[in-house]
mmCIF file of C-alpha atoms in Angstrom:
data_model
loop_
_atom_site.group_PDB
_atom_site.id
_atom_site.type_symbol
_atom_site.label_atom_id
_atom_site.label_comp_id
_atom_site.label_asym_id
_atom_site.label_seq_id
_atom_site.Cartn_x
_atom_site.Cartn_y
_atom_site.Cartn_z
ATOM 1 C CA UNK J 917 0.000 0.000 0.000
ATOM 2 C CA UNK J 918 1.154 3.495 -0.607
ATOM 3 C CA UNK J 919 0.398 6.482 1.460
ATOM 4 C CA UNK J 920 0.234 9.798 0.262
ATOM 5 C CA UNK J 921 0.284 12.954 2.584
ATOM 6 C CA UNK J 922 0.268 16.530 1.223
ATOM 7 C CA UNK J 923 0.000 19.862 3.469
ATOM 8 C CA UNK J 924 -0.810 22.868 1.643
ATOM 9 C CA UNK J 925 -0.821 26.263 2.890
ATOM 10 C CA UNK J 926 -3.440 28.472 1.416
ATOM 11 C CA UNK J 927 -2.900 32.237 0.181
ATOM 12 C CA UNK J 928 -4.169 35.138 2.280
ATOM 13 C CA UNK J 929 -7.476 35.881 0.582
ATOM 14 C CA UNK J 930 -8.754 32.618 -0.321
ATOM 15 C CA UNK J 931 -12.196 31.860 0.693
ATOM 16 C CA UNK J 932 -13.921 29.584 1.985
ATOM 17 C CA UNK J 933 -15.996 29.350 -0.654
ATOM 18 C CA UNK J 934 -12.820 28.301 -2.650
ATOM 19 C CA UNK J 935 -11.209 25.543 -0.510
ATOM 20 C CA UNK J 936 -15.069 24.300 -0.524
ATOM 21 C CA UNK J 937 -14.957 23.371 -3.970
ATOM 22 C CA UNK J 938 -11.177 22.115 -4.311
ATOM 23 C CA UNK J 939 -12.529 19.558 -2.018
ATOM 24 C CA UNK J 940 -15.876 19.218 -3.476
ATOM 25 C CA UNK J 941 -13.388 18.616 -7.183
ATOM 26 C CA UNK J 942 -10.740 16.748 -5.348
ATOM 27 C CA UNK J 943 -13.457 14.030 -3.874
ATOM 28 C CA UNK J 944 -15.182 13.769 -7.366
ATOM 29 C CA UNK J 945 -12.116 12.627 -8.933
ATOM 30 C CA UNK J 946 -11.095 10.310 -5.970
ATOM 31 C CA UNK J 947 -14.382 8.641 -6.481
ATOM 32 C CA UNK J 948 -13.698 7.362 -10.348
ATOM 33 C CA UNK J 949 -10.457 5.752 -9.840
ATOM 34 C CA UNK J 950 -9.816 2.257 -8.841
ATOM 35 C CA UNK J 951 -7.371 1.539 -5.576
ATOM 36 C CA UNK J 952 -8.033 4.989 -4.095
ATOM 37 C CA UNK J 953 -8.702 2.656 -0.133
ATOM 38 C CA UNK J 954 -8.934 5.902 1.635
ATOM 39 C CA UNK J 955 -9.258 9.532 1.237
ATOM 40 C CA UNK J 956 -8.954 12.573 3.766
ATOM 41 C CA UNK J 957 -8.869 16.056 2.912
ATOM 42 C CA UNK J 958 -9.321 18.485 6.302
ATOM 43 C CA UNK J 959 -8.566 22.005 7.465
ATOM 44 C CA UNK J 960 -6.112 22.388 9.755
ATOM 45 C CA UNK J 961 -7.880 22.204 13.299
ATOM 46 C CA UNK J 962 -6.213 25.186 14.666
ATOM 47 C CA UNK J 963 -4.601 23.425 17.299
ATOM 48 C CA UNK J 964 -1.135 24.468 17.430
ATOM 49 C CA UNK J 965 0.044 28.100 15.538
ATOM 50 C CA UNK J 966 1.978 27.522 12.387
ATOM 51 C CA UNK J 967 0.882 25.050 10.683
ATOM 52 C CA UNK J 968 -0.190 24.238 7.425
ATOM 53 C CA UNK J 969 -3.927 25.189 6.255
ATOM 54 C CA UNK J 970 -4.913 22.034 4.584
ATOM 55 C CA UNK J 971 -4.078 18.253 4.627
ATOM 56 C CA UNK J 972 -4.787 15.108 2.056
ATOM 57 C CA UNK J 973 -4.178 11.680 3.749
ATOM 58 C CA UNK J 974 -4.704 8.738 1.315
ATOM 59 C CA UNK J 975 -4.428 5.391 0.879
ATOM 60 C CA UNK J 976 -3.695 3.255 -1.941
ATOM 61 C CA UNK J 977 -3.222 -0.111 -3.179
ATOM 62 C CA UNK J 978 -0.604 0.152 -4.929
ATOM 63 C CA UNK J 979 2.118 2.231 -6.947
ATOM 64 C CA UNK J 980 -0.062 2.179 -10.107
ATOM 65 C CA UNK J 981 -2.984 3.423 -8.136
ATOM 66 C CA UNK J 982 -1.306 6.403 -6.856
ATOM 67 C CA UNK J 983 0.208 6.869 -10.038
ATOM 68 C CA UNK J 984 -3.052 6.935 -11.994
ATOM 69 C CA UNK J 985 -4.491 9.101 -9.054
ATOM 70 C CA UNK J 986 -1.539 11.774 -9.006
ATOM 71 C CA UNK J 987 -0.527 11.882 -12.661
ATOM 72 C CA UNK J 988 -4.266 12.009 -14.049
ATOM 73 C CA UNK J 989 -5.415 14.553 -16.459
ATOM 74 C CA UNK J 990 -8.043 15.445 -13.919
ATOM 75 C CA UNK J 991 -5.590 16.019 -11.022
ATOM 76 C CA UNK J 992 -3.205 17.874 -13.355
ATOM 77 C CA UNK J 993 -6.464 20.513 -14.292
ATOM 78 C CA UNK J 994 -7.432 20.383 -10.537
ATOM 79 C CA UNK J 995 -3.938 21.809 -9.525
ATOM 80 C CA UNK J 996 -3.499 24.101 -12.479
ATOM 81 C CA UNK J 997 -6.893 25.777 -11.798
ATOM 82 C CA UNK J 998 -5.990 26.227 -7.831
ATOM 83 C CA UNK J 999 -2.085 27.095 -7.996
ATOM 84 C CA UNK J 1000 -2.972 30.662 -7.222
ATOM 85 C CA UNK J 1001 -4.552 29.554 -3.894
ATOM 86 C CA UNK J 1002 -1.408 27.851 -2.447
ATOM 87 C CA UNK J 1003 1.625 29.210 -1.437
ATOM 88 C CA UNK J 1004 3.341 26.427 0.301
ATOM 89 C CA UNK J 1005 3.080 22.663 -0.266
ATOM 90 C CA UNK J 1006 4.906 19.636 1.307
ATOM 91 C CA UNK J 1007 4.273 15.836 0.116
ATOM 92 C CA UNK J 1008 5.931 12.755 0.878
ATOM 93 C CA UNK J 1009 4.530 8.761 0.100
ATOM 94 C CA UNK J 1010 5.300 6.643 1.760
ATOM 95 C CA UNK J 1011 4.849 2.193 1.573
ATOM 96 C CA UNK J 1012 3.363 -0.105 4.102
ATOM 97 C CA UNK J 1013 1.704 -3.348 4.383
#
């Protein structure tokens, strides 16, 4: 299984509103693909200062699964048409299982 975690941190400005429906188009995609096992997107809780705005935690199956998740046409047109909402972003997959 691969595990994908990504923390974005959102531009001053961006509304509510806007994160709404990155998740609303981030979900729809998720839901087509095959091997997607689990998938989290939050705001940050507010917990601690400093910290990023936003985090995806997901599951898959396999390498292939994340690859056909992360390198889909979809998810390409999903980050081109938010880049100007984010000015920070970490990632990092990781295998277990």
């Amino acid at each position: 299984m691969v595990r994908h975690v990504v923390l974005f941190q959102f531009a001053e400005g961006t509304t509510d509103a806007q994160i709404d429906d990155y998740e609303r188009s981030l979900r729809a995609y998720v839901a087509g693909l095959d091997g997607v096992l689990s998938y989290e997107p939050a705001r940050d809780a507010g917990i601690n200062p400093g910290t990023y705005s936003y985090s995806i935690v997901a599951t898959f199956t396999d390498d292939d699964a994340f690859r056909a998740y992360f390198d889909g046409d979809e998810h390409k047109a999903i980050q081109r048409n938010t880049a100007d909402m984010m000015v920070a972003k970490a990632s990092s997959q990781s295998r277990f299982g």
